[in-house]
Amino acid sequence: MVVRGLVPGAMAVASWGLFWWLAFPRHEICALTFPAPAGCGAGRVPEATFWTVVTVALLGAAVFAPAARWRRLGGIGLFGAAVWGFFAVLYA
């Protein structure tokens, strides 16, 4: 059970770190570029929260699904959500 959830768990933790690295406001003054640099503005926080919840749900599917086929689909969905979520938070 622990080994089965190791790769999806690592993928989820890495994606959460990237989401919140982009979203957490750290700067008072930011360059006017698009997409904004990481840590500029608090407008990314709702988007990062949404994608964190999505990846938590897919992590649960990837680890706790009863059939191997569903676990595999959950892992693929988790990878897709991590990539899509990163770009969604970046361009939010």
PDB file of C-alpha atoms in Angstrom:
ATOM      1  CA  MET A   1       0.000   0.000   0.000  1.00  0.00           C
ATOM      2  CA  VAL A   2       2.790   2.442   0.833  1.00  0.00           C
ATOM      3  CA  VAL A   3       4.769   1.648  -2.323  1.00  0.00           C
ATOM      4  CA  ARG A   4       1.649   1.888  -4.465  1.00  0.00           C
ATOM      5  CA  GLY A   5       1.060   5.478  -3.329  1.00  0.00           C
ATOM      6  CA  LEU A   6       4.678   6.640  -3.408  1.00  0.00           C
ATOM      7  CA  VAL A   7       4.845   7.974  -6.981  1.00  0.00           C
ATOM      8  CA  PRO A   8       1.385   9.579  -7.018  1.00  0.00           C
ATOM      9  CA  GLY A   9       2.031  11.030  -3.569  1.00  0.00           C
ATOM     10  CA  ALA A  10       5.345  12.529  -4.634  1.00  0.00           C
ATOM     11  CA  MET A  11       3.718  13.916  -7.778  1.00  0.00           C
ATOM     12  CA  ALA A  12       0.906  15.475  -5.756  1.00  0.00           C
ATOM     13  CA  VAL A  13       3.243  17.033  -3.181  1.00  0.00           C
ATOM     14  CA  ALA A  14       5.451  18.469  -5.948  1.00  0.00           C
ATOM     15  CA  SER A  15       2.441  19.949  -7.724  1.00  0.00           C
ATOM     16  CA  TRP A  16       1.118  21.489  -4.491  1.00  0.00           C
ATOM     17  CA  GLY A  17       4.506  23.037  -3.878  1.00  0.00           C
ATOM     18  CA  LEU A  18       4.550  24.546  -7.368  1.00  0.00           C
ATOM     19  CA  PHE A  19       0.956  25.801  -7.120  1.00  0.00           C
ATOM     20  CA  TRP A  20       1.608  27.570  -3.846  1.00  0.00           C
ATOM     21  CA  TRP A  21       5.062  28.790  -4.870  1.00  0.00           C
ATOM     22  CA  LEU A  22       3.318  30.654  -7.686  1.00  0.00           C
ATOM     23  CA  ALA A  23       0.316  31.768  -5.643  1.00  0.00           C
ATOM     24  CA  PHE A  24       1.700  32.813  -2.264  1.00  0.00           C
ATOM     25  CA  PRO A  25       2.125  36.619  -2.307  1.00  0.00           C
ATOM     26  CA  ARG A  26       5.721  37.586  -1.499  1.00  0.00           C
ATOM     27  CA  HIS A  27       6.277  40.912  -3.239  1.00  0.00           C
ATOM     28  CA  GLU A  28       4.862  44.382  -2.729  1.00  0.00           C
ATOM     29  CA  ILE A  29       5.864  45.626  -6.177  1.00  0.00           C
ATOM     30  CA  CYS A  30       5.861  43.371  -9.231  1.00  0.00           C
ATOM     31  CA  ALA A  31       6.909  43.801 -12.829  1.00  0.00           C
ATOM     32  CA  LEU A  32       4.102  44.342 -15.304  1.00  0.00           C
ATOM     33  CA  THR A  33       4.658  41.193 -17.315  1.00  0.00           C
ATOM     34  CA  PHE A  34       2.320  38.419 -18.351  1.00  0.00           C
ATOM     35  CA  PRO A  35       2.399  35.942 -16.804  1.00  0.00           C
ATOM     36  CA  ALA A  36       3.301  37.665 -13.593  1.00  0.00           C
ATOM     37  CA  PRO A  37       6.379  36.382 -11.766  1.00  0.00           C
ATOM     38  CA  ALA A  38       5.892  33.892  -8.950  1.00  0.00           C
ATOM     39  CA  GLY A  39       4.666  35.476  -5.746  1.00  0.00           C
ATOM     40  CA  CYS A  40       3.076  38.543  -7.330  1.00  0.00           C
ATOM     41  CA  GLY A  41      -0.423  39.363  -6.175  1.00  0.00           C
ATOM     42  CA  ALA A  42      -3.000  37.349  -4.296  1.00  0.00           C
ATOM     43  CA  GLY A  43      -5.200  36.704  -7.331  1.00  0.00           C
ATOM     44  CA  ARG A  44      -3.711  33.248  -7.799  1.00  0.00           C
ATOM     45  CA  VAL A  45      -4.726  31.930  -4.371  1.00  0.00           C
ATOM     46  CA  PRO A  46      -8.276  30.802  -5.330  1.00  0.00           C
ATOM     47  CA  GLU A  47      -6.931  29.080  -8.437  1.00  0.00           C
ATOM     48  CA  ALA A  48      -4.216  27.319  -6.426  1.00  0.00           C
ATOM     49  CA  THR A  49      -6.805  26.231  -3.859  1.00  0.00           C
ATOM     50  CA  PHE A  50      -9.033  24.774  -6.566  1.00  0.00           C
ATOM     51  CA  TRP A  51      -6.217  22.799  -8.175  1.00  0.00           C
ATOM     52  CA  THR A  52      -5.000  21.573  -4.799  1.00  0.00           C
ATOM     53  CA  VAL A  53      -8.458  20.122  -4.111  1.00  0.00           C
ATOM     54  CA  VAL A  54      -8.580  18.538  -7.587  1.00  0.00           C
ATOM     55  CA  THR A  55      -5.201  16.878  -7.120  1.00  0.00           C
ATOM     56  CA  VAL A  56      -6.170  15.633  -3.643  1.00  0.00           C
ATOM     57  CA  ALA A  57      -9.233  13.927  -5.138  1.00  0.00           C
ATOM     58  CA  LEU A  58      -7.197  12.373  -7.946  1.00  0.00           C
ATOM     59  CA  LEU A  59      -4.526  11.270  -5.484  1.00  0.00           C
ATOM     60  CA  GLY A  60      -7.224   9.446  -3.556  1.00  0.00           C
ATOM     61  CA  ALA A  61      -8.364   7.775  -6.762  1.00  0.00           C
ATOM     62  CA  ALA A  62      -4.799   6.836  -7.702  1.00  0.00           C
ATOM     63  CA  VAL A  63      -4.008   5.297  -4.321  1.00  0.00           C
ATOM     64  CA  PHE A  64      -7.263   3.870  -2.990  1.00  0.00           C
ATOM     65  CA  ALA A  65      -9.094   2.673  -6.103  1.00  0.00           C
ATOM     66  CA  PRO A  66      -9.986  -1.012  -5.803  1.00  0.00           C
ATOM     67  CA  ALA A  67      -9.032  -1.984  -9.375  1.00  0.00           C
ATOM     68  CA  ALA A  68      -5.590  -1.502 -10.923  1.00  0.00           C
ATOM     69  CA  ARG A  69      -7.169   0.009 -14.026  1.00  0.00           C
ATOM     70  CA  TRP A  70      -8.782   2.785 -11.971  1.00  0.00           C
ATOM     71  CA  ARG A  71      -5.556   3.424 -10.075  1.00  0.00           C
ATOM     72  CA  ARG A  72      -3.727   3.812 -13.375  1.00  0.00           C
ATOM     73  CA  LEU A  73      -6.365   6.220 -14.680  1.00  0.00           C
ATOM     74  CA  GLY A  74      -6.175   8.155 -11.415  1.00  0.00           C
ATOM     75  CA  GLY A  75      -2.401   8.436 -11.794  1.00  0.00           C
ATOM     76  CA  ILE A  76      -2.696   9.651 -15.373  1.00  0.00           C
ATOM     77  CA  GLY A  77      -5.394  12.105 -14.319  1.00  0.00           C
ATOM     78  CA  LEU A  78      -3.218  13.292 -11.446  1.00  0.00           C
ATOM     79  CA  PHE A  79      -0.323  13.983 -13.821  1.00  0.00           C
ATOM     80  CA  GLY A  80      -2.627  15.833 -16.220  1.00  0.00           C
ATOM     81  CA  ALA A  81      -4.162  17.871 -13.407  1.00  0.00           C
ATOM     82  CA  ALA A  82      -0.714  18.770 -12.062  1.00  0.00           C
ATOM     83  CA  VAL A  83       0.427  20.114 -15.435  1.00  0.00           C
ATOM     84  CA  TRP A  84      -2.871  21.821 -16.242  1.00  0.00           C
ATOM     85  CA  GLY A  85      -3.105  23.254 -12.724  1.00  0.00           C
ATOM     86  CA  PHE A  86       0.416  24.671 -12.914  1.00  0.00           C
ATOM     87  CA  PHE A  87      -0.379  26.585 -16.091  1.00  0.00           C
ATOM     88  CA  ALA A  88      -3.808  27.601 -14.793  1.00  0.00           C
ATOM     89  CA  VAL A  89      -2.254  29.096 -11.653  1.00  0.00           C
ATOM     90  CA  LEU A  90       0.574  30.668 -13.663  1.00  0.00           C
ATOM     91  CA  TYR A  91      -1.822  32.472 -15.983  1.00  0.00           C
ATOM     92  CA  ALA A  92      -4.460  33.319 -13.352  1.00  0.00           C
TER      93      ALA A  92
END
